XYZ file of C-alpha atoms in Angstrom:
697
model
C -85.892 -58.648 10.074
C -89.027 -57.591 8.034
C -87.828 -56.052 4.702
C -89.972 -52.967 5.214
C -88.279 -52.122 8.518
C -84.806 -52.813 6.911
C -85.649 -50.338 3.862
C -86.599 -47.726 6.531
C -83.440 -48.242 8.464
C -81.369 -48.002 5.249
C -82.811 -44.934 4.121
C -82.452 -43.325 7.661
C -78.790 -44.373 7.578
C -78.195 -42.825 4.284
C -79.995 -39.469 5.356
C -77.895 -39.274 8.627
C -74.618 -39.824 6.717
C -75.697 -36.954 4.273
C -76.268 -34.675 7.456
C -72.928 -35.642 8.977
C -71.091 -35.004 5.575
C -72.453 -31.321 5.670
C -70.465 -30.715 8.799
C -67.362 -32.656 7.861
C -67.067 -32.118 4.133
C -63.394 -32.747 3.912
C -64.265 -36.626 4.221
C -66.068 -38.497 1.624
C -69.629 -39.247 2.536
C -69.145 -42.997 1.492
C -66.851 -43.575 4.680
C -69.468 -42.322 6.818
C -71.948 -44.608 5.169
C -69.555 -47.533 5.787
C -69.116 -46.364 9.479
C -72.801 -46.306 10.003
C -73.355 -49.816 8.533
C -70.593 -51.219 10.956
C -72.504 -49.487 13.828
C -75.788 -51.038 12.773
C -74.108 -54.420 12.540
C -72.341 -54.183 15.819
C -74.747 -52.379 17.788
C -78.039 -53.987 16.719
C -76.830 -57.203 15.095
C -78.265 -56.334 11.572
C -77.291 -58.648 8.879
C -78.453 -58.905 5.177
C -78.293 -61.949 3.182
C -77.406 -60.491 -0.302
C -79.022 -62.348 -3.194
C -76.813 -61.768 -6.250
C -79.874 -61.543 -8.729
C -82.007 -58.964 -7.103
C -78.959 -56.948 -6.020
C -77.649 -56.577 -9.341
C -81.200 -55.807 -10.705
C -81.767 -53.352 -7.963
C -78.551 -51.582 -7.667
C -76.282 -51.896 -10.741
C -79.033 -51.490 -13.404
C -80.142 -47.999 -12.452
C -76.825 -46.881 -11.225
C -75.311 -47.540 -14.752
C -78.339 -46.129 -16.632
C -78.279 -42.915 -14.753
C -74.327 -42.777 -15.409
C -75.065 -43.281 -18.992
C -77.911 -40.856 -19.180
C -76.076 -37.951 -17.448
C -72.829 -38.000 -19.165
C -72.447 -35.358 -21.986
C -72.196 -37.167 -25.131
C -69.917 -34.470 -26.971
C -67.053 -35.194 -24.308
C -67.780 -38.746 -24.695
C -67.061 -38.551 -28.406
C -64.221 -36.045 -28.405
C -62.395 -38.093 -25.795
C -63.365 -41.454 -27.246
C -59.675 -42.695 -27.574
C -58.542 -42.063 -23.949
C -62.185 -43.402 -22.640
C -62.190 -46.446 -24.567
C -58.605 -47.237 -23.878
C -59.175 -46.637 -20.064
C -62.512 -48.377 -20.134
C -61.498 -51.616 -22.233
C -57.825 -52.027 -22.490
C -56.974 -50.792 -19.142
C -59.710 -52.942 -17.455
C -58.458 -56.023 -19.358
C -54.815 -55.112 -18.514
C -55.743 -54.831 -14.791
C -57.667 -57.989 -14.889
C -54.955 -59.956 -16.287
C -51.743 -58.334 -15.039
C -53.425 -57.441 -11.602
C -54.893 -60.969 -11.443
C -51.527 -62.503 -11.927
C -49.780 -60.515 -9.228
C -52.769 -61.045 -6.919
C -52.490 -64.862 -7.399
C -48.787 -64.551 -6.387
C -49.629 -62.359 -3.403
C -52.418 -64.362 -2.079
C -51.811 -68.085 -3.034
C -55.124 -68.842 -1.156
C -57.053 -67.504 -4.022
C -57.396 -69.797 -7.210
C -56.412 -68.274 -10.264
C -60.153 -67.518 -11.303
C -60.859 -65.905 -7.853
C -57.750 -63.805 -8.258
C -58.943 -62.517 -11.765
C -62.342 -61.807 -10.454
C -60.938 -59.758 -7.770
C -58.811 -57.791 -10.128
C -61.838 -57.237 -12.467
C -64.176 -56.199 -9.753
C -61.743 -53.599 -8.425
C -60.895 -52.122 -11.935
C -64.069 -49.934 -12.442
C -63.801 -46.399 -11.409
C -66.602 -44.807 -9.342
C -67.513 -41.264 -10.753
C -69.623 -40.450 -7.805
C -66.814 -40.618 -5.384
C -64.359 -38.721 -7.616
C -66.934 -35.819 -8.167
C -67.407 -35.758 -4.381
C -63.569 -35.258 -4.019
C -63.561 -33.040 -6.871
C -65.655 -30.425 -4.996
C -62.803 -29.678 -2.652
C -60.028 -30.309 -5.242
C -59.718 -28.589 -8.699
C -58.986 -31.551 -11.094
C -57.772 -30.980 -14.588
C -61.004 -30.988 -16.941
C -59.823 -33.604 -19.267
C -59.085 -35.979 -16.268
C -62.555 -35.367 -14.883
C -64.220 -36.011 -18.280
C -61.924 -39.039 -18.948
C -62.663 -40.582 -15.340
C -66.311 -39.713 -15.853
C -66.567 -41.290 -19.437
C -64.695 -44.332 -18.791
C -66.823 -45.180 -15.731
C -69.631 -45.750 -18.240
C -67.777 -48.405 -20.131
C -65.395 -49.810 -17.677
C -68.401 -50.766 -15.319
C -69.703 -52.869 -18.267
C -66.292 -54.386 -19.093
C -65.062 -54.923 -15.558
C -68.419 -56.551 -14.635
C -68.544 -58.937 -17.594
C -64.909 -59.941 -16.858
C -65.910 -60.336 -13.159
C -69.033 -62.543 -13.919
C -67.027 -64.703 -16.367
C -64.372 -65.465 -13.625
C -67.080 -66.134 -11.187
C -69.005 -68.599 -13.392
C -65.690 -70.480 -14.038
C -65.024 -70.669 -10.303
C -68.697 -71.717 -9.637
C -68.528 -74.329 -12.509
C -65.115 -75.504 -11.558
C -63.619 -75.494 -15.025
C -62.218 -72.757 -17.115
C -61.959 -73.106 -20.948
C -60.610 -70.282 -22.843
C -62.686 -70.797 -25.658
C -65.856 -71.104 -23.844
C -64.873 -68.038 -21.934
C -64.397 -65.912 -25.010
C -67.380 -67.165 -26.804
C -69.539 -66.259 -23.843
C -67.676 -62.958 -23.321
C -68.860 -62.102 -27.108
C -72.152 -63.391 -26.788
C -72.880 -61.500 -23.577
C -71.354 -58.278 -25.042
C -72.856 -58.264 -28.532
C -76.492 -59.590 -27.759
C -76.445 -57.261 -24.493
C -75.503 -54.247 -26.851
C -78.308 -55.229 -29.277
C -80.968 -55.627 -26.594
C -80.099 -52.244 -24.942
C -80.086 -50.358 -28.247
C -83.296 -52.023 -29.527
C -85.314 -51.603 -26.068
C -83.931 -48.050 -25.745
C -85.170 -47.092 -29.275
C -88.355 -48.692 -28.691
C -89.039 -47.099 -25.288
C -88.068 -43.417 -26.987
C -90.234 -44.170 -29.782
C -93.289 -44.993 -27.482
C -92.720 -41.765 -25.501
C -92.499 -39.739 -28.832
C -95.813 -41.404 -29.825
C -97.443 -40.282 -26.616
C -96.118 -36.902 -27.040
C -97.597 -36.652 -30.512
C -100.917 -37.864 -29.043
C -100.958 -35.084 -26.524
C -99.970 -37.164 -23.512
C -97.646 -34.909 -21.837
C -97.950 -36.268 -18.320
C -94.954 -35.870 -16.040
C -95.685 -38.779 -14.022
C -96.068 -41.036 -17.031
C -92.545 -39.894 -18.426
C -90.938 -40.020 -15.197
C -92.102 -43.625 -14.285
C -91.123 -44.805 -17.671
C -87.718 -43.532 -17.250
C -87.298 -45.123 -13.689
C -88.505 -48.517 -14.888
C -86.561 -48.570 -18.189
C -83.158 -49.765 -16.834
C -85.063 -52.572 -14.747
C -86.787 -53.702 -17.940
C -83.760 -53.572 -19.966
C -81.572 -55.574 -17.534
C -84.301 -58.176 -16.998
C -84.781 -58.833 -20.622
C -81.142 -59.006 -21.310
C -80.231 -61.390 -18.446
C -83.469 -63.287 -18.102
C -84.468 -63.886 -21.701
C -81.337 -63.671 -23.875
C -78.923 -64.593 -21.117
C -76.590 -61.732 -22.184
C -74.927 -58.905 -20.247
C -77.488 -56.928 -18.598
C -74.886 -54.312 -17.591
C -73.991 -53.661 -21.138
C -77.669 -53.489 -22.286
C -78.460 -50.910 -19.658
C -75.526 -48.540 -20.650
C -76.257 -48.968 -24.235
C -79.983 -48.178 -23.636
C -79.137 -45.180 -21.328
C -76.618 -43.696 -23.999
C -79.107 -43.936 -26.670
C -82.158 -42.724 -24.649
C -80.249 -39.611 -23.831
C -79.354 -39.067 -27.453
C -82.838 -39.455 -28.766
C -84.330 -37.545 -25.730
C -81.981 -34.395 -26.529
C -83.296 -34.415 -30.058
C -86.928 -34.368 -28.937
C -88.537 -31.007 -28.536
C -91.860 -30.571 -26.959
C -93.913 -27.618 -25.673
C -94.163 -29.236 -22.163
C -90.704 -31.068 -21.928
C -89.107 -28.620 -19.518
C -91.332 -29.691 -16.718
C -90.857 -33.276 -17.584
C -87.079 -32.935 -17.866
C -86.626 -31.091 -14.466
C -88.911 -33.636 -12.608
C -87.235 -36.566 -14.000
C -83.763 -35.280 -13.526
C -84.450 -34.479 -9.743
C -86.288 -37.865 -9.261
C -83.266 -39.614 -10.451
C -80.830 -37.520 -8.445
C -82.673 -38.541 -5.142
C -83.019 -42.249 -6.284
C -79.524 -42.603 -7.261
C -78.257 -40.900 -4.242
C -80.202 -43.406 -2.143
C -78.982 -46.327 -4.162
C -75.325 -45.226 -3.886
C -75.725 -44.705 0.040
C -77.539 -47.896 0.529
C -74.648 -49.966 -0.922
C -72.078 -48.428 1.153
C -74.248 -48.915 4.376
C -74.745 -52.521 3.241
C -70.974 -52.795 2.886
C -70.438 -51.857 6.450
C -73.216 -54.306 7.389
C -71.430 -57.173 5.576
C -67.901 -56.457 6.844
C -68.257 -57.815 10.264
C -69.274 -61.085 9.046
C -66.280 -61.201 6.595
C -64.120 -59.776 9.476
C -65.332 -62.479 11.935
C -64.426 -65.235 9.587
C -61.026 -63.959 9.033
C -60.438 -63.255 12.636
C -61.259 -66.989 13.421
C -59.334 -68.293 10.476
C -56.250 -70.236 11.443
C -54.897 -69.905 7.993
C -54.831 -65.973 7.624
C -53.717 -63.654 10.157
C -55.867 -60.387 10.400
C -52.966 -57.980 9.803
C -52.075 -60.052 6.589
C -55.427 -59.736 5.349
C -55.336 -55.962 5.807
C -51.821 -56.180 4.125
C -53.347 -58.008 1.082
C -55.895 -55.233 0.731
C -53.532 -52.396 0.816
C -51.227 -54.423 -1.580
C -53.915 -54.870 -4.161
C -55.011 -51.339 -4.063
C -51.303 -50.546 -4.675
C -51.142 -52.869 -7.600
C -54.175 -51.532 -9.290
C -52.959 -47.922 -8.618
C -49.624 -48.627 -10.090
C -51.137 -50.154 -13.160
C -53.313 -47.171 -13.587
C -50.620 -44.609 -13.054
C -48.174 -46.415 -15.424
C -50.909 -46.782 -18.106
C -51.664 -43.024 -17.697
C -47.986 -42.152 -18.086
C -47.469 -44.221 -21.038
C -50.553 -42.672 -22.739
C -49.029 -39.200 -22.323
C -45.686 -40.393 -23.834
C -47.536 -41.973 -26.818
C -49.558 -38.644 -27.315
C -46.488 -36.476 -27.057
C -44.687 -38.737 -29.542
C -47.466 -38.325 -32.074
C -48.478 -34.804 -31.723
C -45.595 -32.903 -29.810
C -48.373 -30.612 -28.385
C -48.489 -31.561 -24.682
C -45.947 -32.089 -22.179
C -45.446 -35.286 -20.161
C -46.091 -34.849 -16.509
C -45.629 -37.615 -14.119
C -47.853 -35.598 -11.794
C -50.772 -35.835 -14.117
C -50.207 -39.682 -14.276
C -50.290 -39.861 -10.479
C -53.382 -37.724 -10.401
C -55.200 -39.994 -13.059
C -54.062 -42.987 -10.873
C -55.606 -41.317 -7.573
C -58.880 -40.709 -9.421
C -59.286 -44.418 -10.077
C -61.439 -44.418 -6.747
C -63.405 -47.654 -6.353
C -66.988 -47.411 -4.962
C -70.620 -48.328 -5.304
C -70.420 -50.584 -8.439
C -67.308 -52.396 -7.011
C -69.139 -53.148 -3.811
C -72.397 -53.945 -5.403
C -70.770 -56.678 -7.444
C -68.634 -58.296 -4.722
C -71.426 -58.763 -2.530
C -73.179 -60.790 -5.170
C -70.509 -63.537 -5.108
C -72.306 -66.769 -4.365
C -71.879 -68.682 -1.126
C -71.509 -72.079 -2.705
C -70.394 -73.574 -5.943
C -71.944 -76.218 -8.349
C -70.454 -79.154 -6.422
C -72.026 -78.011 -3.135
C -68.903 -76.811 -1.388
C -68.328 -73.287 -0.185
C -67.094 -70.621 -2.685
C -63.188 -70.496 -2.137
C -62.311 -67.635 0.276
C -65.485 -65.689 -0.295
C -65.140 -63.733 2.886
C -61.457 -62.866 2.037
C -62.515 -61.645 -1.403
C -65.146 -59.429 0.144
C -62.801 -58.143 2.825
C -59.940 -57.307 0.397
C -62.170 -55.597 -2.119
C -63.751 -53.562 0.882
C -60.123 -52.561 1.889
C -59.369 -51.643 -1.657
C -62.480 -49.349 -1.898
C -61.625 -47.727 1.514
C -58.020 -47.134 0.545
C -58.912 -45.661 -2.764
C -61.156 -43.131 -0.876
C -58.722 -42.304 1.764
C -55.602 -41.893 -0.226
C -57.625 -39.820 -2.909
C -58.877 -37.801 -0.211
C -55.473 -37.085 1.436
C -53.213 -36.993 -1.583
C -55.164 -35.331 -4.390
C -55.024 -31.933 -2.746
C -51.293 -32.272 -2.130
C -50.757 -33.466 -5.836
C -52.812 -30.902 -7.514
C -51.941 -28.175 -5.114
C -55.338 -26.517 -5.981
C -58.811 -26.379 -4.203
C -62.107 -25.738 -5.589
C -63.993 -22.656 -4.665
C -67.424 -23.482 -5.673
C -70.114 -22.172 -3.305
C -73.013 -24.687 -2.561
C -75.067 -22.435 -0.336
C -77.165 -20.489 -2.996
C -80.453 -19.295 -1.290
C -83.730 -20.099 -2.949
C -86.122 -16.993 -3.909
C -89.816 -17.515 -3.277
C -92.223 -16.669 -5.990
C -94.235 -13.479 -5.498
C -98.149 -13.872 -5.538
C -99.723 -11.986 -8.372
C -101.715 -8.980 -7.655
C -105.406 -8.966 -8.284
C -106.403 -8.183 -11.909
C -108.461 -5.057 -12.833
C -111.960 -5.546 -14.123
C -111.857 -6.059 -17.686
C -112.733 -8.565 -20.425
C -110.718 -11.567 -20.912
C -109.993 -11.787 -24.543
C -106.908 -14.148 -24.761
C -106.876 -17.905 -24.204
C -104.100 -19.513 -22.495
C -102.449 -20.742 -25.719
C -102.775 -17.303 -27.352
C -101.151 -15.632 -24.282
C -98.273 -18.326 -24.536
C -97.738 -17.499 -28.082
C -97.936 -13.503 -27.546
C -95.272 -13.955 -24.560
C -92.939 -16.080 -26.574
C -93.179 -13.499 -29.506
C -92.058 -10.794 -27.049
C -89.242 -13.119 -25.941
C -88.063 -13.655 -29.613
C -88.137 -9.807 -29.972
C -85.898 -9.377 -27.014
C -83.445 -11.918 -28.473
C -83.323 -10.072 -31.690
C -82.390 -6.736 -29.835
C -79.558 -8.700 -27.931
C -78.132 -10.022 -31.162
C -74.503 -9.148 -31.878
C -71.600 -10.538 -33.757
C -70.402 -12.622 -30.776
C -73.823 -14.295 -30.076
C -75.554 -14.385 -33.444
C -75.486 -18.299 -33.808
C -76.962 -18.783 -30.195
C -79.579 -16.123 -30.969
C -80.725 -17.933 -34.096
C -80.689 -21.215 -32.416
C -83.000 -19.858 -29.398
C -85.167 -18.197 -31.868
C -85.542 -21.302 -33.873
C -86.506 -23.260 -30.610
C -89.278 -20.733 -29.741
C -90.661 -20.596 -33.216
C -90.924 -24.400 -33.036
C -92.982 -24.110 -29.826
C -95.242 -21.295 -31.450
C -95.734 -23.430 -34.550
C -96.712 -26.474 -32.378
C -99.269 -24.396 -30.306
C -100.722 -22.878 -33.384
C -101.166 -26.361 -34.883
C -103.035 -27.357 -31.880
C -105.107 -24.230 -32.112
C -105.853 -24.077 -35.885
C -108.533 -26.729 -36.454
C -110.431 -24.831 -38.872
C -108.520 -24.903 -42.042
C -105.591 -26.919 -41.435
C -105.069 -28.393 -45.083
C -104.759 -24.564 -46.376
C -101.997 -23.947 -43.892
C -100.226 -27.218 -44.559
C -100.431 -26.333 -48.371
C -98.845 -22.804 -47.940
C -96.163 -24.151 -45.690
C -95.437 -26.793 -48.182
C -95.182 -24.344 -51.062
C -92.594 -22.167 -49.288
C -90.436 -25.220 -48.342
C -90.664 -26.295 -51.954
C -89.325 -22.562 -52.986
C -86.446 -23.024 -50.770
C -85.682 -26.354 -51.800
C -85.581 -25.710 -55.669
C -83.371 -22.781 -54.822
C -80.890 -24.984 -53.061
C -80.945 -27.516 -56.146
C -80.188 -24.818 -58.350
C -77.182 -23.301 -56.287
C -75.841 -26.947 -55.799
C -75.748 -27.533 -59.627
C -74.061 -24.144 -60.136
C -71.228 -25.109 -57.346
C -70.616 -28.337 -59.229
C -70.590 -26.711 -62.618
C -68.131 -24.076 -61.273
C -66.058 -26.944 -59.917
C -66.313 -25.574 -56.171
C -67.334 -28.825 -54.918
C -66.431 -32.565 -56.111
C -68.969 -35.115 -57.390
C -68.906 -36.928 -54.238
C -70.201 -33.757 -52.162
C -72.672 -33.022 -54.992
C -74.095 -36.642 -54.471
C -74.173 -36.519 -50.751
C -76.062 -32.994 -50.667
C -78.519 -34.223 -53.319
C -79.390 -37.137 -51.475
C -80.049 -35.026 -48.286
C -82.202 -32.659 -50.386
C -84.130 -35.686 -51.872
C -84.780 -36.852 -48.391
C -86.199 -33.256 -47.448
C -88.397 -33.393 -50.636
C -90.005 -36.861 -49.466
C -90.593 -35.278 -46.026
C -92.331 -32.221 -47.622
C -94.305 -34.480 -50.033
C -95.784 -36.715 -47.212
C -96.107 -33.875 -44.884
C -93.977 -35.715 -42.228
C -91.930 -34.457 -39.370
C -88.395 -35.702 -38.745
C -88.277 -37.786 -35.736
C -84.950 -38.902 -34.672
C -86.136 -41.675 -32.559
C -87.317 -44.102 -35.367
C -84.543 -42.886 -37.867
C -81.268 -43.360 -35.714
C -80.288 -46.575 -37.225
C -80.800 -45.216 -40.892
C -78.753 -42.006 -39.731
C -75.852 -44.317 -38.587
C -75.945 -46.541 -41.740
C -75.929 -43.443 -44.019
C -73.030 -41.856 -42.226
C -71.058 -45.121 -42.268
C -71.691 -45.671 -46.052
C -70.599 -41.888 -46.550
C -67.450 -42.730 -44.740
C -66.725 -45.665 -46.813
C -67.250 -43.806 -50.024
C -64.927 -41.173 -48.946
C -62.249 -43.765 -47.857
C -62.744 -45.449 -51.362
C -62.601 -42.279 -53.419
C -59.663 -39.853 -53.933
C -61.115 -37.251 -51.597
C -59.864 -36.505 -48.089
C -62.020 -36.100 -45.312
C -60.784 -32.681 -44.569
C -61.703 -31.695 -47.995
C -65.055 -33.277 -48.025
C -65.949 -31.486 -44.820
C -64.772 -28.038 -46.279
C -66.818 -28.782 -49.471
C -69.855 -29.859 -47.520
C -69.653 -26.563 -45.311
C -69.347 -24.545 -48.480
C -72.289 -26.373 -49.812
C -74.483 -25.905 -46.758
C -73.568 -22.314 -46.637
C -74.126 -21.308 -50.264
C -77.544 -23.435 -50.638
C -78.884 -21.828 -47.461
C -77.913 -18.257 -48.871
C -79.771 -19.294 -52.019
C -82.816 -20.454 -50.093
C -82.999 -17.031 -47.977
C -82.843 -15.040 -51.240
C -85.634 -17.127 -52.770
C -87.886 -16.860 -49.841
C -87.381 -13.013 -49.623
C -88.131 -12.672 -53.272
C -91.112 -14.979 -53.049
C -92.636 -12.921 -50.119
C -92.544 -9.591 -51.886
C -95.956 -10.273 -53.212
C -97.368 -10.587 -49.662
C -96.636 -7.090 -48.688
C -100.110 -6.321 -47.578
C -101.409 -5.913 -44.015
C -103.953 -8.523 -44.155
C -104.031 -11.499 -41.697
C -103.143 -13.855 -44.361
C -100.190 -12.005 -45.692
C -98.892 -11.503 -42.152
C -99.049 -15.266 -41.515
C -97.269 -16.054 -44.773
C -94.531 -13.558 -44.074
C -94.156 -14.926 -40.448
C -93.964 -18.634 -41.889
C -91.275 -17.446 -44.440
C -89.312 -15.606 -41.584
C -89.344 -18.844 -39.578
C -87.771 -20.863 -42.420
C -85.272 -18.097 -43.052
C -84.137 -18.173 -39.331
C -83.503 -21.797 -39.763
C -81.368 -21.245 -42.726
C -79.464 -18.283 -41.060
C -78.815 -20.734 -38.214
C -77.247 -23.219 -40.428
C -75.032 -20.491 -41.954
C -73.818 -19.232 -38.643
C -73.176 -22.736 -37.387
C -70.970 -23.578 -40.507
C -68.921 -20.330 -39.581
C -68.851 -20.899 -35.796
C -65.763 -22.090 -34.012
C -66.190 -25.448 -32.392
C -63.533 -25.304 -29.596
C -63.829 -26.205 -25.857
C -63.507 -22.453 -25.098
C -66.009 -21.355 -27.493
C -68.444 -23.933 -26.411
C -68.077 -22.729 -22.942
C -68.724 -19.131 -24.009
C -71.681 -20.338 -26.112
C -73.181 -22.072 -23.081
C -72.672 -18.963 -21.079
C -74.406 -16.798 -23.693
C -77.162 -19.281 -24.112
C -77.984 -19.475 -20.484
C -78.059 -15.673 -20.037
C -80.198 -14.957 -23.276
C -82.559 -17.515 -22.445
C -83.097 -16.270 -18.808
C -83.531 -12.716 -20.197
C -86.001 -14.027 -22.665
C -87.921 -16.045 -20.081
C -87.949 -13.019 -17.798
C -89.659 -10.974 -20.472
C -92.100 -13.542 -20.979
C -92.848 -13.682 -17.383
C -93.286 -9.948 -17.207
C -95.553 -10.066 -20.175
C -97.868 -12.716 -18.642
C -98.100 -10.636 -15.224
C -99.036 -7.501 -17.370
C -101.568 -9.411 -19.321
C -103.116 -10.684 -16.001
C -103.077 -7.232 -14.372
C -104.882 -5.812 -17.471
C -107.599 -8.709 -17.047
C -106.798 -10.073 -20.482
C -106.127 -13.459 -19.200
C -107.747 -15.580 -16.311
C -105.896 -16.143 -13.160
C -105.610 -19.861 -13.773
C -104.173 -19.201 -17.341
C -101.459 -16.776 -15.744
C -100.588 -19.358 -13.173
C -100.128 -22.071 -15.733
C -98.193 -20.131 -18.115
C -95.918 -18.819 -15.353
C -95.358 -22.402 -14.069
C -94.258 -23.352 -17.666
C -91.894 -20.477 -17.600
C -90.507 -21.312 -14.318
C -89.883 -25.013 -15.323
C -88.240 -23.734 -18.569
C -86.023 -21.417 -16.500
C -84.936 -24.097 -14.118
C -84.329 -26.547 -17.104
C -82.121 -23.807 -18.484
C -80.033 -23.471 -15.298
C -80.227 -27.148 -14.342
C -76.821 -28.667 -13.985
C -74.990 -25.298 -13.999
C -71.854 -25.261 -11.621
C -70.535 -21.888 -12.300
C -67.537 -20.892 -9.920
């Protein structure tokens, strides 16, 4: 069948499965996709000869990149212990222990094939779990651990799977070569992913600074990035493209979050929505292809004189139970260990069973198992390939079915999220009155943002002060960027004035830091660390450079590592160092605010230059106030949830006022119709970005 016809059929099949799932939401859409694939194979005789290289490149690379990009890095860091334990130790344990039992259960499998099967069914599928979680209220920590481990266990499971498959194809298995190959693929793949991810992020930032804020360009770069990383890692360095893609995705997300650009909301929204559609099609296509491949595997098993069909199904069910039991025992043991160490959390077998049930297998498992080659190096057929695919498919289906049926029973709670929110159409602007247009688009944007800042100040209270300062700081950065683009007449004078203000604040911080050391309020180690921070700030001021995380992430990691080593080698405790660092940041920020306020007393006139100087000083003061509030602010999951809610509500209020301001300027005839449309479009994108990913119940 022509490739274009096949692509159209697969896309239509995925679309049909999505429609069906809306009418029968109790059943995961993945099962409908498998059934549709079976129908296509039996009714129309469709068969797809899967090539392992293009299949891994087309499906595995973008899926893992998307998972790495979307997962919240804070939860990834806070739950690093359970996530790394599940993603690495549990995967290796499942591969070794599960492979041993699978070999005993299915003697037709050579040991390397049994290990490959155990490895390929060890990764979990967060997409399937999240689909089930829409109807079942899972514990938040369980969901975060499952989502986090899926980033890494896909990589560790697939590397183990590929190692076992290569051993089967070669016909020999040397433990030394296997370990050496494992570390080469892992370490080199990690380096390749970090280097390419850093380079692409630097390239995008360079284009941003040059004024290229094209949405299509940024979206296309993001789409092709996983394919480039995977191809270079696999084809050039013969390392793990899977690990390279995950590393590149995580790093790119971190660097992207640090990049603030005046036109980034539109880029962010378009890129996120494009990836959602792309990944949904890839996930659905994999399960449709699984349904198409199953008849060939089933026919081979039906005709086999060595294995009865019922026995093959029994093998699949038993392998699922082995993997489920290992995961449940691991989760229960983890709870016991945590309880013995902290005595803060009760040991619950129900939670362990819930964790075992959330180990749903899905797209990555099927994408990998379909890449098993048909022949090995000596020209003979791959041992029990059809049985391997069939058993893996049964494990995937069993995990989906059992989770769908058992999770509501075990958790005894159902989610109440409503997915039927209507869309509100944009109202057409009224015609402007006849008047002189006296504001450019950039000037109108600045005016509207300043009105939004004033609204944020009016909304400030003791509970949201930190968030207000954060939002004001962001808007001030946008205003400063627009003004830098506008002010071409005397840029050197503006740079010099800004530099003078920053030096005033810097010297005040140095003086206060020396006083803290003299008063023995901080240690020499803390003083040294803060002095180096101020030295780096002074270098940036002297060179008139702006800080770009994309090109300095490695230096940041090295500095943090050296600082940790110095703390470990010294007599200081980590908690004491953190307390002293917080004190130093708070006190130096207060000193900077005081110095800036005193310095600006001489600019009390009503001239344009004086107003600009006061505004520049105020911008710096807001930044220092934000640092003070951040040090006082609680950092707990409950507080972060409250902060996210306040941030969203305040941002939406400010954007609504900005939208109303632009409408008024247009009705007064002070801006052109096109300028009004452009600015409102930007505000709409910013609002969409602020609300994107919100899942309030």
